[in-house]
Short mmCIF file of C-alpha atoms and ligand atoms in Angstrom, two decimals:
data_model
loop_
_atom_site.label_atom_id
_atom_site.label_comp_id
_atom_site.label_asym_id
_atom_site.label_seq_id
_atom_site.Cartn_x
_atom_site.Cartn_y
_atom_site.Cartn_z
CA MET A 1 51.43 93.55 157.02
CA TYR A 2 54.94 92.35 156.14
CA GLU A 3 55.22 90.54 159.47
CA ILE A 4 51.86 88.85 159.19
CA ILE A 5 52.68 87.68 155.66
CA ALA A 6 56.05 86.37 156.83
CA ARG A 7 54.39 84.53 159.70
CA THR A 8 51.83 82.95 157.36
CA ALA A 9 54.55 81.96 154.90
CA TRP A 10 56.54 80.37 157.73
CA SER A 11 53.52 78.31 158.81
CA LEU A 12 52.77 77.21 155.24
CA ARG A 13 56.41 76.22 154.66
CA ARG A 14 56.32 73.91 157.67
CA ALA A 15 53.02 72.34 156.61
CA GLU A 16 52.87 69.21 154.45
CA ARG A 17 49.15 68.74 153.91
CA ILE A 18 47.64 72.06 152.87
CA LEU A 19 44.13 72.94 151.70
CA ILE A 20 43.60 76.17 149.79
CA ILE A 21 39.93 77.13 149.51
CA THR A 22 39.18 79.71 146.83
CA GLY A 23 36.09 81.77 146.07
CA ALA A 24 34.87 84.62 143.92
CA GLY A 25 37.32 87.13 145.40
CA LEU A 26 40.20 85.38 143.64
CA SER A 27 38.55 85.50 140.22
CA ALA A 28 37.37 89.07 140.82
CA ASP A 29 41.04 90.01 140.36
CA SER A 30 40.72 88.52 136.86
CA GLY A 31 37.83 90.87 136.16
CA LEU A 32 35.02 88.41 136.82
CA PRO A 33 32.20 89.93 138.82
CA THR A 34 32.04 88.82 142.46
CA TYR A 35 29.01 86.69 142.86
CA ARG A 36 27.56 84.59 145.57
CA GLY A 37 27.12 81.23 143.96
CA LEU A 38 25.88 81.84 140.46
CA GLY A 39 23.18 84.33 141.23
CA GLY A 40 25.01 87.44 142.40
CA LEU A 41 26.19 88.04 138.86
CA TYR A 42 22.78 89.62 138.49
CA ASN A 43 20.95 91.84 140.91
CA GLY A 44 18.03 89.84 142.20
CA CYS A 45 15.56 89.58 139.34
CA THR A 46 15.91 89.06 135.61
CA PRO A 47 14.09 91.26 133.05
CA GLU A 48 11.59 88.39 132.89
CA GLY A 49 10.69 89.22 136.49
CA LEU A 50 12.00 85.93 137.86
CA PRO A 51 14.54 85.53 140.64
CA ILE A 52 17.89 84.54 139.19
CA GLU A 53 17.84 81.52 141.50
CA ASP A 54 14.81 80.24 139.57
CA VAL A 55 16.20 80.99 136.14
CA LEU A 56 19.60 79.38 136.78
CA SER A 57 18.11 76.25 138.32
CA GLY A 58 18.12 72.61 137.33
CA PRO A 59 14.30 72.53 136.98
CA MET A 60 14.37 75.61 134.68
CA LEU A 61 17.03 74.02 132.46
CA GLY A 62 14.59 71.12 131.99
CA ARG A 63 11.46 73.28 131.58
CA ASP A 64 12.75 76.22 129.52
CA PRO A 65 16.31 75.54 128.38
CA ALA A 66 16.41 78.67 126.20
CA LEU A 67 15.67 80.95 129.18
CA CYS A 68 18.16 79.19 131.46
CA TRP A 69 20.76 79.33 128.70
CA LYS A 70 20.27 83.07 128.23
CA TYR A 71 21.91 83.51 131.63
CA LEU A 72 24.30 80.58 131.40
CA ALA A 73 25.58 82.26 128.25
CA GLU A 74 26.35 85.46 130.20
CA LEU A 75 28.37 83.43 132.68
CA GLY A 76 30.12 81.66 129.82
CA ARG A 77 31.00 84.90 128.04
CA ALA A 78 32.31 86.46 131.28
CA CYS A 79 34.57 83.43 131.82
CA LEU A 80 35.80 83.35 128.22
CA LYS A 81 36.73 87.04 128.36
CA ALA A 82 38.84 86.69 131.52
CA GLU A 83 42.08 84.85 132.31
CA PRO A 84 43.77 83.38 135.37
CA ASN A 85 45.75 85.96 137.35
CA ALA A 86 48.95 85.96 139.39
CA GLY A 87 46.99 84.61 142.36
CA HIS A 88 45.98 81.46 140.47
CA GLN A 89 49.56 81.11 139.29
CA ALA A 90 50.96 81.50 142.82
CA ILE A 91 48.62 78.75 144.02
CA ALA A 92 49.70 76.42 141.19
CA GLU A 93 53.34 77.15 142.06
CA LEU A 94 52.70 76.38 145.73
CA GLN A 95 51.20 73.06 144.63
CA ARG A 96 54.41 72.30 142.72
CA LEU A 97 56.45 73.03 145.85
CA LYS A 98 54.03 71.14 148.08
CA PRO A 99 53.00 67.77 146.62
CA GLN A 100 50.25 67.43 149.22
CA CYS A 101 48.66 70.82 148.63
CA TRP A 102 45.03 70.66 147.51
CA VAL A 103 42.75 73.30 146.04
CA LEU A 104 39.03 73.38 146.78
CA THR A 105 37.29 76.02 144.68
CA GLN A 106 33.80 77.46 144.49
CA ASN A 107 34.68 79.10 141.20
CA ILE A 108 33.38 77.68 137.94
CA ASP A 109 35.72 79.52 135.57
CA GLY A 110 38.34 76.76 135.23
CA PHE A 111 41.15 79.22 135.99
CA HIS A 112 42.98 76.91 138.43
CA ARG A 113 43.37 74.29 135.70
CA ALA A 114 44.39 76.94 133.20
CA ALA A 115 47.04 78.24 135.64
CA GLY A 116 48.50 74.75 136.02
CA SER A 117 46.95 73.33 139.18
CA PRO A 118 47.07 69.53 138.82
CA PRO A 119 43.53 68.19 138.20
CA GLU A 120 44.11 65.33 140.66
CA ARG A 121 44.58 67.87 143.46
CA LEU A 122 41.78 70.21 142.42
CA ILE A 123 38.23 69.92 143.75
CA GLU A 124 35.75 72.04 141.80
CA ILE A 125 32.85 71.86 144.22
CA HIS A 126 30.47 73.88 142.02
CA GLY A 127 31.57 72.20 138.80
CA GLY A 128 32.64 74.25 135.81
CA ILE A 129 31.38 76.17 132.80
CA ALA A 130 33.02 73.76 130.34
CA PRO A 131 33.13 71.31 128.61
CA LEU A 132 29.46 71.18 127.67
CA PHE A 133 27.84 67.77 127.58
CA CYS A 134 24.63 66.38 126.12
CA GLN A 135 21.92 65.65 128.67
CA SER A 136 20.53 62.88 126.43
CA CYS A 137 23.55 60.93 125.19
CA GLY A 138 26.44 62.31 127.24
CA ALA A 139 28.55 63.44 124.25
CA GLU A 140 30.95 66.28 125.15
CA SER A 141 31.61 69.50 123.27
CA ASP A 142 34.67 71.68 123.85
CA ASP A 143 33.36 74.51 121.73
CA LEU A 144 31.64 76.75 124.31
CA GLU A 145 32.67 79.86 122.40
CA GLY A 146 31.20 78.60 119.12
CA HIS A 147 27.95 77.54 120.75
CA LEU A 148 27.53 80.96 122.37
CA GLN A 149 27.60 82.56 118.92
CA ARG A 150 24.75 80.40 117.65
CA SER A 151 21.14 80.10 118.78
CA LEU A 152 20.52 78.91 122.30
CA PRO A 153 20.17 76.42 123.84
CA PRO A 154 23.12 74.66 122.20
CA LEU A 155 22.18 71.27 120.81
CA CYS A 156 24.10 68.02 120.53
CA THR A 157 25.38 67.33 117.01
CA ALA A 158 25.03 63.58 117.60
CA CYS A 159 21.45 63.33 118.90
CA GLY A 160 19.88 66.80 119.05
CA GLY A 161 19.67 66.79 122.86
CA VAL A 162 20.22 69.96 124.90
CA LEU A 163 23.82 70.59 125.96
CA ARG A 164 24.70 71.93 129.40
CA PRO A 165 27.84 72.83 131.34
CA PRO A 166 28.92 70.64 134.28
CA VAL A 167 28.13 73.52 136.63
CA VAL A 168 26.02 73.11 139.77
CA LEU A 169 22.79 75.01 139.14
CA PHE A 170 20.43 76.13 141.88
CA GLU A 171 18.42 73.23 143.32
CA GLU A 172 21.06 70.77 142.14
CA MET A 173 23.26 68.61 144.33
CA LEU A 174 26.98 69.17 144.68
CA PRO A 175 28.92 66.70 142.51
CA GLU A 176 29.22 63.49 144.47
CA ALA A 177 32.77 62.73 143.33
CA ALA A 178 33.99 66.17 144.43
CA VAL A 179 32.32 65.89 147.84
CA GLU A 180 33.77 62.42 148.37
CA ARG A 181 37.27 63.57 147.48
CA LEU A 182 37.00 66.46 149.92
CA HIS A 183 35.76 64.21 152.71
CA GLY A 184 38.45 61.66 151.95
CA GLU A 185 41.17 64.30 152.28
CA MET A 186 39.53 65.76 155.38
CA ARG A 187 39.70 62.34 157.03
CA LYS A 188 43.46 62.37 156.47
CA GLY A 189 43.50 65.86 157.98
CA PHE A 190 45.30 69.05 156.98
CA ASP A 191 48.25 70.81 158.63
CA ALA A 192 47.10 74.15 157.24
CA VAL A 193 44.04 75.66 155.57
CA LEU A 194 44.10 78.94 153.66
CA SER A 195 40.81 80.47 152.56
CA VAL A 196 41.11 82.96 149.70
CA GLY A 197 38.38 85.36 148.61
CA THR A 198 35.48 83.33 149.94
CA THR A 199 32.50 85.02 151.55
CA ALA A 200 29.77 82.42 151.73
CA SER A 201 29.88 80.28 154.83
CA PHE A 202 29.01 76.93 153.27
CA PRO A 203 29.75 73.89 155.47
CA TYR A 204 32.40 72.63 153.02
CA ILE A 205 34.35 75.85 153.65
CA VAL A 206 33.82 76.18 157.38
CA GLU A 207 34.32 72.53 158.33
CA PRO A 208 37.88 72.04 157.06
CA VAL A 209 38.87 75.29 158.78
CA LEU A 210 37.32 74.35 162.12
CA GLN A 211 38.59 70.78 161.95
CA THR A 212 42.13 71.86 161.16
CA ARG A 213 42.11 74.47 163.90
CA ALA A 214 40.77 72.02 166.48
CA ALA A 215 43.54 69.58 165.55
CA GLY A 216 46.18 72.24 166.18
CA GLY A 217 46.80 73.14 162.55
CA PHE A 218 47.28 76.58 161.06
CA THR A 219 44.37 78.50 159.52
CA ALA A 220 44.43 81.75 157.57
CA GLU A 221 42.16 83.86 155.44
CA ILE A 222 42.88 86.33 152.65
CA ASN A 223 40.06 88.79 152.14
CA PRO A 224 39.76 92.59 151.86
CA THR A 225 37.00 92.60 154.49
CA ALA A 226 36.07 90.52 157.52
CA THR A 227 33.89 87.48 156.80
CA GLU A 228 31.95 85.00 158.88
CA LEU A 229 35.10 82.90 158.84
CA SER A 230 37.37 85.63 160.24
CA PRO A 231 36.76 84.92 163.95
CA TYR A 232 37.82 81.30 163.42
CA VAL A 233 41.16 81.71 161.67
CA ASP A 234 44.61 82.26 163.20
CA VAL A 235 45.49 84.96 160.70
CA HIS A 236 43.36 87.32 158.63
CA LEU A 237 45.36 88.86 155.80
CA ARG A 238 43.41 91.90 154.71
CA GLY A 239 43.85 92.66 151.04
CA ARG A 240 43.46 91.48 147.50
CA ALA A 241 44.11 87.81 146.84
CA LEU A 242 46.34 88.57 143.88
CA ASP A 243 48.77 90.80 145.83
CA ILE A 244 48.96 88.74 148.99
CA LEU A 245 49.30 85.36 147.29
CA SER A 246 52.20 86.64 145.21
CA GLN A 247 53.96 88.00 148.31
CA LEU A 248 53.33 84.79 150.24
CA LEU A 249 54.77 82.69 147.46
CA SER A 250 57.93 84.75 147.17
CA HIS A 251 58.49 84.22 150.92
CA ILE A 252 57.82 80.49 150.70
CA ALA A 253 59.87 79.87 147.55
CA GLY A 254 62.57 82.41 148.29
CA ASP A 255 64.35 81.16 151.41
ZN1 ZN B 1 23.51 63.87 122.45
#
C-alpha cells in the first residue's frame, strides 16, 4: 500500500490541472450515511408507502411540500450534526498547493466549503442543503437549523412562499451553471483525475476519467471496494478516503 500511495502522490505532484471527484464515501467518514443520490438514506419506501424517489422529488415538493420536507429535514439534520473530516481538509490543502486543482462533488453537505475549498474551484453537481431560498420571491435564509425546529415546510418571512434548499431533487435537472463549469474545465483537459468514495457511475464522473486517461493523464480511485470505475483507472487505492487522502497529502506536501 505504501508504494501505491507514493506512486499516486508522485503522479499528483507532477500534475498541474487536477480534478478530484468526491462522493458519499468521503462524507461517510464524517458519520453521514452512505447514500446513492438522496434516496439511499432511506431503505426503499417511506412509512407513507411511497418510494423515496417520489417523496424527494421536484413534483412532490410542489404538490405536498410538507411531505417532501419531512425527508428533506432528515437530510438537513444529518448534515448539521456532522462536520468535515481530515479527508476534506486534505483536499482543501491540495487545492492550496495546486492552484489548478478542482473539486467536483456529488455531496450536498457543504463540507468542502467548510473545510476551505475555494468556491471558485468547487463544483457541487447535486447542489447543497443550504442556504434555503424562497420559491416565490427568491429571498434566501441561512437559518436551516432554526427552520428545522419549527413547523414544516419552512415559509418565507417576506412573502409566505415555501422555502427549499438548492439541492437537486429527483426528477430535477442538474444545475446548469455547475454542468457548464465542469464542461468548460473538461475542454481544457486534466492532467490527473482522482475519484474519492464515489460508487454511482454517472456520466459526469465517468467521462472526465475516461477523457483524461485517453489523453495520457493519470487516473486513480480511492474506495474500500471495487466500483464500476475501477477497471478504468490506473490506480485503485483500497481503503477509507480519510486515511488515504491524509497519507497522500503528507507525501505531496512533505518532499
Ligand atoms: Zn418569498
